[in-house]
Amino acid sequence: MGIFLIFFTVLSWAENIILKYMLKEKAEGISRGLQRENAGNSDITKLLFDIADFDFALINMRDSIKKMKNLIMKYSGASSCTLMFLDNYGYLWKVGEKTTYPFKLGEGIAGWSAKCQKRVFVNDVSSDKRYKPLYKNRQGAMVSVPVVKNGKTLGIISLTYSKEKLKLYPPNNNVLDIFVKKMRVVLENVFLYYVAENEKNELRARKSISKALEENISLEEKVEIIRKNVVRFTSINDLSIYLEDEKSHEISCLGGAGKKNITPTLDLMNIYFNKKGKKHDFLDLSEKFDFNFITKRGSGYITMYPIFSKSKIMGYILIEEKIKNIDNLSVLEKRFIELASSHLGEYLVRETSSKKIIEEKEKWRTIFHNVDDGIILLSRDKIVIEANLKAREILGSKNTSLIGANFFSLFKIINPEVESPTLTSIKNLDRFKKSDKEELEKKIDKFFSSQKVIRPQEYYIQTKSGKYWIIGRMKTAIQDPNSELFGIIHIKDITKSKEVEQDKNEFMSMVSHELRTPLSAMKGYLSMILNSDYGKLSKKQEKSLKRVEESNERMVVLVEDILDVSRIELGRFNLNKEPINLSNITRAMVRELGAKIQEKNITLKIQNKLVDPCLKKTIKNPEHTCNDLGVYVLADRDRLMQILGNLIDNAIKYSFDGGKIDINIKPDKNFVEILVKDDGVGVRKEDQDKLFRRFSRIHNPLSIQAGGTGLGLYITKKLILAHNGNISVSSKQGKGTTFSVKMPIAKQLPLI
């Protein structure tokens, strides 16, 4: 044992000589007592037994640290002892004490000792100008002993000696070596415990903050829970959380005792972002800036941390602490504050986005349910996914949801021409318009397979709520995240317009019928007067009455056209179809219009054969004959004459004097095509769609001269469609017009 003491004494003496030399410039006031061997309790043997008997328990770390400190003070003679461990971020933390103020490496006596891994002895702290600012109210001596293992600083043993204990200063270096050796194991365990505890606290903080944000409580309550958690896990004096209102841009304190509804006096975005765009995480407001929402001025340090939402500041965390500023906040404490800020920022983003989504959803839902058209979202299986109020009104009722119903189970397509009050049940109408239903189903299937638009088409339907005239169309397809395709059906209710139109047609039919009787009477009397049945007329009287007769004739034609339109619109005209020779009826129509043809000196050909419209003489030249093609169509004779008459008369009206008209008949397998071609004024391309509209007149050089009601081609098209045919037109302005009519051939002719 004596040899052991001599060895350590010599070693300690040499070490103290070297240390004194190295610290001469760095640590003034090192006492000569550094070389003393009899400070404190010098019973090394007893110390070794006490240290060996000491068992450090992490489970009850505070008591273990207290016993360890008492042991160190007993053998070092110090009046107080502080044990510190070094974390991974360069901060020294006191072990077993309530305060969490950390020292950075190089800060203060302990920080400098830990950084240089040297023992520092200070005889009088109050008179040392380097340490006096940090230890304002302290007097006496201090010793800082680094605990180092394998070149790494594990922590610090810090000893203080009051005036009463200065006689025991400085401590025996051999004693300090023994404590350093013991503290290596203790501080390693403390460090592991610290890391585990911090991870546990971080998980607790995350869980607590997340739970608070998920709870069904007010925003103020959520913020207050977060505030209390940050205070608890960082052990700071006070903390307030301010959030900015997006609309008013006022800052309100929702957590803590700060002021409410404050407008910031400085542009915080410019403060937080410098010219390079680098973000300053923590901002010291203690001296640099004057904010009107700081309530406790002069009470310590005030630090601010922003609550970011993407690149926008939505609020602030205001930290008020007596001894902690930005430099003294540890990495772990900053992490807790950043954690609260990021969670709160993400929550505010979600809430803002959710509110906007809800607002947009409500806005579009209001529009969806209040448009005049019915809108139905349909699946590929023809199941209704969603329907607005108008669609419910038509197909069911406003209070009944159509979701999940088969679209075709909600209505039946019926035929307005055959429906009558005598029908006892809607089931009797199943045979009517069946083809329309099947056709619509095929169109919907085609839409889903190729997304081919279903163009607007009129249907007369029977639903639970009544009978409706609708226009249905389908042109939009949407795809959900599961790649399922849906189609949007638009249903336009035209029942009222149909009723108005029917009333109008009824009125037109009645007025036309009432007008026809007096006009016919006028025509008869005019004819008798012009035939001199009531005496001979002077030339002047005859001329005037002929003008009256022409006007009467125009009125009769107009009334007949209006009657025809009314019958067509009301579905009240009947077709007495029979096989008719198309060549013969065409020549007959040409003969009726012969006077007009000759008046304008028009050359007319049928099948490229010249025709004499008046048949005044027999044309023996074969080139000038019109052969009978033997083509028969199944048609109403009078209506077919009307169709041909309107087309040929139209060609005459819009041909120049001396013009040409060609009529060609081209039979095909099922249809025969009738082409009526003139070389007259023609029609502009943009006006061609107007030709078949009611009362539509095309403005050209001959339109005023030709006159007319604008109903001829409209009636012609309706009559052709009634014969299951169709009509088209091609024209070029200044070069003439060609009308093409296709009508079905009478296949039953051989059976007659």
PDB file of C-alpha atoms in Angstrom, residues 128-313:
ATOM      1  CA  ASP A 128     -11.853  36.315 -12.001  1.00  0.00           C
ATOM      2  CA  LYS A 129     -12.990  38.607 -14.822  1.00  0.00           C
ATOM      3  CA  ARG A 130     -13.463  35.713 -17.269  1.00  0.00           C
ATOM      4  CA  TYR A 131     -15.965  33.807 -15.166  1.00  0.00           C
ATOM      5  CA  LYS A 132     -17.515  36.597 -13.120  1.00  0.00           C
ATOM      6  CA  PRO A 133     -20.415  37.271 -15.616  1.00  0.00           C
ATOM      7  CA  LEU A 134     -21.437  33.620 -15.419  1.00  0.00           C
ATOM      8  CA  TYR A 135     -21.144  33.294 -11.645  1.00  0.00           C
ATOM      9  CA  LYS A 136     -22.326  36.694 -10.432  1.00  0.00           C
ATOM     10  CA  ASN A 137     -23.374  35.748  -6.913  1.00  0.00           C
ATOM     11  CA  ARG A 138     -20.704  33.142  -6.198  1.00  0.00           C
ATOM     12  CA  GLN A 139     -17.663  33.466  -3.988  1.00  0.00           C
ATOM     13  CA  GLY A 140     -14.930  31.074  -3.116  1.00  0.00           C
ATOM     14  CA  ALA A 141     -13.034  28.529  -5.162  1.00  0.00           C
ATOM     15  CA  MET A 142     -14.084  26.141  -7.918  1.00  0.00           C
ATOM     16  CA  VAL A 143     -12.639  22.967  -9.356  1.00  0.00           C
ATOM     17  CA  SER A 144     -13.723  21.351 -12.638  1.00  0.00           C
ATOM     18  CA  VAL A 145     -12.565  17.805 -13.309  1.00  0.00           C
ATOM     19  CA  PRO A 146     -13.263  16.231 -16.742  1.00  0.00           C
ATOM     20  CA  VAL A 147     -14.233  12.563 -16.849  1.00  0.00           C
ATOM     21  CA  VAL A 148     -12.541  11.165 -19.959  1.00  0.00           C
ATOM     22  CA  LYS A 149     -12.491   7.659 -21.394  1.00  0.00           C
ATOM     23  CA  ASN A 150     -10.582   6.617 -24.530  1.00  0.00           C
ATOM     24  CA  GLY A 151     -10.100  10.263 -25.476  1.00  0.00           C
ATOM     25  CA  LYS A 152     -13.808  11.102 -25.221  1.00  0.00           C
ATOM     26  CA  THR A 153     -15.224  13.440 -22.567  1.00  0.00           C
ATOM     27  CA  LEU A 154     -18.076  11.750 -20.698  1.00  0.00           C
ATOM     28  CA  GLY A 155     -18.810  14.565 -18.282  1.00  0.00           C
ATOM     29  CA  ILE A 156     -17.600  16.864 -15.548  1.00  0.00           C
ATOM     30  CA  ILE A 157     -17.189  16.751 -11.744  1.00  0.00           C
ATOM     31  CA  SER A 158     -17.663  20.346 -10.578  1.00  0.00           C
ATOM     32  CA  LEU A 159     -16.676  21.228  -6.979  1.00  0.00           C
ATOM     33  CA  THR A 160     -17.165  24.529  -5.162  1.00  0.00           C
ATOM     34  CA  TYR A 161     -15.514  25.687  -1.935  1.00  0.00           C
ATOM     35  CA  SER A 162     -17.152  28.346   0.198  1.00  0.00           C
ATOM     36  CA  LYS A 163     -15.141  30.680   2.436  1.00  0.00           C
ATOM     37  CA  GLU A 164     -15.612  28.282   5.305  1.00  0.00           C
ATOM     38  CA  LYS A 165     -14.235  25.374   3.257  1.00  0.00           C
ATOM     39  CA  LEU A 166     -11.292  27.173   1.645  1.00  0.00           C
ATOM     40  CA  LYS A 167      -8.917  25.522   4.109  1.00  0.00           C
ATOM     41  CA  LEU A 168      -9.714  22.170   2.422  1.00  0.00           C
ATOM     42  CA  TYR A 169      -9.002  23.582  -1.058  1.00  0.00           C
ATOM     43  CA  PRO A 170      -7.555  22.282  -3.357  1.00  0.00           C
ATOM     44  CA  PRO A 171      -8.626  18.617  -3.212  1.00  0.00           C
ATOM     45  CA  ASN A 172      -6.194  15.728  -3.364  1.00  0.00           C
ATOM     46  CA  ASN A 173      -5.533  14.711  -6.960  1.00  0.00           C
ATOM     47  CA  ASN A 174      -5.357  11.045  -5.988  1.00  0.00           C
ATOM     48  CA  VAL A 175      -8.850  11.357  -4.546  1.00  0.00           C
ATOM     49  CA  LEU A 176     -10.057  13.040  -7.743  1.00  0.00           C
ATOM     50  CA  ASP A 177      -8.518  10.243  -9.865  1.00  0.00           C
ATOM     51  CA  ILE A 178     -10.435   7.639  -7.899  1.00  0.00           C
ATOM     52  CA  PHE A 179     -13.688   9.556  -8.381  1.00  0.00           C
ATOM     53  CA  VAL A 180     -12.972  10.034 -12.108  1.00  0.00           C
ATOM     54  CA  LYS A 181     -12.461   6.301 -12.529  1.00  0.00           C
ATOM     55  CA  LYS A 182     -15.739   5.550 -10.720  1.00  0.00           C
ATOM     56  CA  MET A 183     -17.627   8.280 -12.605  1.00  0.00           C
ATOM     57  CA  ARG A 184     -16.698   6.824 -16.000  1.00  0.00           C
ATOM     58  CA  VAL A 185     -19.093   3.907 -15.438  1.00  0.00           C
ATOM     59  CA  VAL A 186     -21.696   6.132 -13.745  1.00  0.00           C
ATOM     60  CA  LEU A 187     -21.753   8.741 -16.553  1.00  0.00           C
ATOM     61  CA  GLU A 188     -21.870   6.069 -19.256  1.00  0.00           C
ATOM     62  CA  ASN A 189     -24.980   4.636 -17.599  1.00  0.00           C
ATOM     63  CA  VAL A 190     -26.448   8.104 -17.096  1.00  0.00           C
ATOM     64  CA  PHE A 191     -25.869   8.896 -20.781  1.00  0.00           C
ATOM     65  CA  LEU A 192     -27.657   5.701 -21.880  1.00  0.00           C
ATOM     66  CA  TYR A 193     -30.492   6.481 -19.499  1.00  0.00           C
ATOM     67  CA  TYR A 194     -30.632  10.053 -20.842  1.00  0.00           C
ATOM     68  CA  VAL A 195     -30.828   8.864 -24.468  1.00  0.00           C
ATOM     69  CA  ALA A 196     -33.573   6.347 -23.650  1.00  0.00           C
ATOM     70  CA  GLU A 197     -35.477   8.904 -21.569  1.00  0.00           C
ATOM     71  CA  ASN A 198     -35.283  11.510 -24.322  1.00  0.00           C
ATOM     72  CA  GLU A 199     -36.551   9.055 -26.917  1.00  0.00           C
ATOM     73  CA  LYS A 200     -39.370   8.115 -24.562  1.00  0.00           C
ATOM     74  CA  ASN A 201     -40.199  11.768 -23.922  1.00  0.00           C
ATOM     75  CA  GLU A 202     -40.168  12.516 -27.631  1.00  0.00           C
ATOM     76  CA  LEU A 203     -42.566   9.643 -28.276  1.00  0.00           C
ATOM     77  CA  ARG A 204     -44.741  10.845 -25.407  1.00  0.00           C
ATOM     78  CA  ALA A 205     -44.731  14.361 -26.822  1.00  0.00           C
ATOM     79  CA  ARG A 206     -45.624  13.151 -30.314  1.00  0.00           C
ATOM     80  CA  LYS A 207     -48.406  10.957 -28.985  1.00  0.00           C
ATOM     81  CA  SER A 208     -49.770  13.690 -26.721  1.00  0.00           C
ATOM     82  CA  ILE A 209     -49.714  16.338 -29.466  1.00  0.00           C
ATOM     83  CA  SER A 210     -51.222  14.015 -32.081  1.00  0.00           C
ATOM     84  CA  LYS A 211     -53.918  12.912 -29.661  1.00  0.00           C
ATOM     85  CA  ALA A 212     -54.785  16.526 -28.814  1.00  0.00           C
ATOM     86  CA  LEU A 213     -55.100  17.439 -32.500  1.00  0.00           C
ATOM     87  CA  GLU A 214     -57.348  14.452 -33.168  1.00  0.00           C
ATOM     88  CA  GLU A 215     -59.709  15.084 -30.256  1.00  0.00           C
ATOM     89  CA  ASN A 216     -63.116  16.613 -30.878  1.00  0.00           C
ATOM     90  CA  ILE A 217     -62.380  19.823 -28.991  1.00  0.00           C
ATOM     91  CA  SER A 218     -61.950  23.478 -29.927  1.00  0.00           C
ATOM     92  CA  LEU A 219     -58.764  24.822 -31.491  1.00  0.00           C
ATOM     93  CA  GLU A 220     -58.055  26.831 -28.321  1.00  0.00           C
ATOM     94  CA  GLU A 221     -58.193  23.643 -26.222  1.00  0.00           C
ATOM     95  CA  LYS A 222     -55.919  21.796 -28.659  1.00  0.00           C
ATOM     96  CA  VAL A 223     -53.361  24.613 -28.597  1.00  0.00           C
ATOM     97  CA  GLU A 224     -53.416  24.788 -24.786  1.00  0.00           C
ATOM     98  CA  ILE A 225     -52.687  21.040 -24.496  1.00  0.00           C
ATOM     99  CA  ILE A 226     -49.756  21.403 -26.907  1.00  0.00           C
ATOM    100  CA  ARG A 227     -48.447  24.408 -24.977  1.00  0.00           C
ATOM    101  CA  LYS A 228     -48.490  22.525 -21.669  1.00  0.00           C
ATOM    102  CA  ASN A 229     -46.671  19.568 -23.238  1.00  0.00           C
ATOM    103  CA  VAL A 230     -43.891  21.762 -24.625  1.00  0.00           C
ATOM    104  CA  VAL A 231     -43.459  23.477 -21.236  1.00  0.00           C
ATOM    105  CA  ARG A 232     -43.349  20.112 -19.478  1.00  0.00           C
ATOM    106  CA  PHE A 233     -40.810  18.513 -21.813  1.00  0.00           C
ATOM    107  CA  THR A 234     -38.530  21.566 -22.086  1.00  0.00           C
ATOM    108  CA  SER A 235     -38.855  22.827 -18.476  1.00  0.00           C
ATOM    109  CA  ILE A 236     -39.063  26.483 -19.503  1.00  0.00           C
ATOM    110  CA  ASN A 237     -40.767  29.200 -17.463  1.00  0.00           C
ATOM    111  CA  ASP A 238     -43.564  30.187 -19.823  1.00  0.00           C
ATOM    112  CA  LEU A 239     -44.692  29.743 -23.373  1.00  0.00           C
ATOM    113  CA  SER A 240     -47.475  31.255 -25.508  1.00  0.00           C
ATOM    114  CA  ILE A 241     -48.803  30.166 -28.907  1.00  0.00           C
ATOM    115  CA  TYR A 242     -50.120  32.783 -31.348  1.00  0.00           C
ATOM    116  CA  LEU A 243     -52.049  31.974 -34.535  1.00  0.00           C
ATOM    117  CA  GLU A 244     -52.860  34.307 -37.407  1.00  0.00           C
ATOM    118  CA  ASP A 245     -56.361  34.692 -38.813  1.00  0.00           C
ATOM    119  CA  GLU A 246     -56.269  34.297 -42.598  1.00  0.00           C
ATOM    120  CA  LYS A 247     -58.970  36.883 -43.284  1.00  0.00           C
ATOM    121  CA  SER A 248     -58.252  39.639 -40.733  1.00  0.00           C
ATOM    122  CA  HIS A 249     -54.479  38.902 -40.469  1.00  0.00           C
ATOM    123  CA  GLU A 250     -54.738  39.513 -36.725  1.00  0.00           C
ATOM    124  CA  ILE A 251     -52.622  37.432 -34.367  1.00  0.00           C
ATOM    125  CA  SER A 252     -54.491  35.849 -31.472  1.00  0.00           C
ATOM    126  CA  CYS A 253     -53.010  34.118 -28.460  1.00  0.00           C
ATOM    127  CA  LEU A 254     -54.747  30.735 -28.282  1.00  0.00           C
ATOM    128  CA  GLY A 255     -52.415  29.163 -25.741  1.00  0.00           C
ATOM    129  CA  GLY A 256     -50.946  31.022 -22.775  1.00  0.00           C
ATOM    130  CA  ALA A 257     -51.531  34.412 -21.167  1.00  0.00           C
ATOM    131  CA  GLY A 258     -50.658  36.617 -24.154  1.00  0.00           C
ATOM    132  CA  LYS A 259     -52.768  39.379 -25.686  1.00  0.00           C
ATOM    133  CA  LYS A 260     -55.656  38.649 -28.015  1.00  0.00           C
ATOM    134  CA  ASN A 261     -56.237  40.044 -31.518  1.00  0.00           C
ATOM    135  CA  ILE A 262     -52.887  41.717 -32.115  1.00  0.00           C
ATOM    136  CA  THR A 263     -51.726  43.040 -35.475  1.00  0.00           C
ATOM    137  CA  PRO A 264     -47.932  42.628 -35.837  1.00  0.00           C
ATOM    138  CA  THR A 265     -45.997  45.875 -36.279  1.00  0.00           C
ATOM    139  CA  LEU A 266     -43.184  44.220 -38.265  1.00  0.00           C
ATOM    140  CA  ASP A 267     -43.066  42.039 -41.343  1.00  0.00           C
ATOM    141  CA  LEU A 268     -42.123  38.734 -39.724  1.00  0.00           C
ATOM    142  CA  MET A 269     -41.628  37.001 -43.077  1.00  0.00           C
ATOM    143  CA  ASN A 270     -38.756  39.395 -43.840  1.00  0.00           C
ATOM    144  CA  ILE A 271     -37.315  38.784 -40.401  1.00  0.00           C
ATOM    145  CA  TYR A 272     -37.426  35.023 -40.684  1.00  0.00           C
ATOM    146  CA  PHE A 273     -35.995  34.898 -44.209  1.00  0.00           C
ATOM    147  CA  ASN A 274     -32.803  36.685 -45.098  1.00  0.00           C
ATOM    148  CA  LYS A 275     -31.842  37.737 -48.616  1.00  0.00           C
ATOM    149  CA  LYS A 276     -30.490  34.290 -49.419  1.00  0.00           C
ATOM    150  CA  GLY A 277     -33.748  32.683 -48.401  1.00  0.00           C
ATOM    151  CA  LYS A 278     -32.244  30.837 -45.433  1.00  0.00           C
ATOM    152  CA  LYS A 279     -34.702  30.266 -42.602  1.00  0.00           C
ATOM    153  CA  HIS A 280     -33.831  31.371 -39.075  1.00  0.00           C
ATOM    154  CA  ASP A 281     -35.397  28.767 -36.818  1.00  0.00           C
ATOM    155  CA  PHE A 282     -35.316  30.689 -33.555  1.00  0.00           C
ATOM    156  CA  LEU A 283     -35.516  34.453 -33.283  1.00  0.00           C
ATOM    157  CA  ASP A 284     -34.267  36.384 -30.231  1.00  0.00           C
ATOM    158  CA  LEU A 285     -36.765  39.165 -29.461  1.00  0.00           C
ATOM    159  CA  SER A 286     -35.186  40.214 -26.162  1.00  0.00           C
ATOM    160  CA  GLU A 287     -33.383  43.291 -27.441  1.00  0.00           C
ATOM    161  CA  LYS A 288     -33.548  43.589 -31.242  1.00  0.00           C
ATOM    162  CA  PHE A 289     -37.252  43.903 -31.998  1.00  0.00           C
ATOM    163  CA  ASP A 290     -40.231  45.629 -30.416  1.00  0.00           C
ATOM    164  CA  PHE A 291     -43.400  43.509 -30.656  1.00  0.00           C
ATOM    165  CA  ASN A 292     -46.638  44.724 -29.129  1.00  0.00           C
ATOM    166  CA  PHE A 293     -47.666  41.222 -28.061  1.00  0.00           C
ATOM    167  CA  ILE A 294     -44.666  40.679 -25.739  1.00  0.00           C
ATOM    168  CA  THR A 295     -46.144  41.003 -22.250  1.00  0.00           C
ATOM    169  CA  LYS A 296     -43.223  40.387 -19.868  1.00  0.00           C
ATOM    170  CA  ARG A 297     -40.464  42.773 -20.833  1.00  0.00           C
ATOM    171  CA  GLY A 298     -37.234  42.791 -18.844  1.00  0.00           C
ATOM    172  CA  SER A 299     -38.023  39.472 -17.144  1.00  0.00           C
ATOM    173  CA  GLY A 300     -35.467  37.448 -19.033  1.00  0.00           C
ATOM    174  CA  TYR A 301     -35.037  36.084 -22.535  1.00  0.00           C
ATOM    175  CA  ILE A 302     -37.816  36.085 -25.143  1.00  0.00           C
ATOM    176  CA  THR A 303     -37.436  33.676 -28.046  1.00  0.00           C
ATOM    177  CA  MET A 304     -39.799  33.157 -30.971  1.00  0.00           C
ATOM    178  CA  TYR A 305     -40.228  30.147 -33.244  1.00  0.00           C
ATOM    179  CA  PRO A 306     -42.520  30.274 -36.300  1.00  0.00           C
ATOM    180  CA  ILE A 307     -45.375  27.924 -37.097  1.00  0.00           C
ATOM    181  CA  PHE A 308     -44.997  27.301 -40.797  1.00  0.00           C
ATOM    182  CA  SER A 309     -47.585  26.085 -43.275  1.00  0.00           C
ATOM    183  CA  LYS A 310     -45.494  25.222 -46.322  1.00  0.00           C
ATOM    184  CA  SER A 311     -43.807  28.593 -47.009  1.00  0.00           C
ATOM    185  CA  LYS A 312     -46.298  30.723 -45.107  1.00  0.00           C
ATOM    186  CA  ILE A 313     -46.103  31.702 -41.438  1.00  0.00           C
TER     187      ILE A 313
END
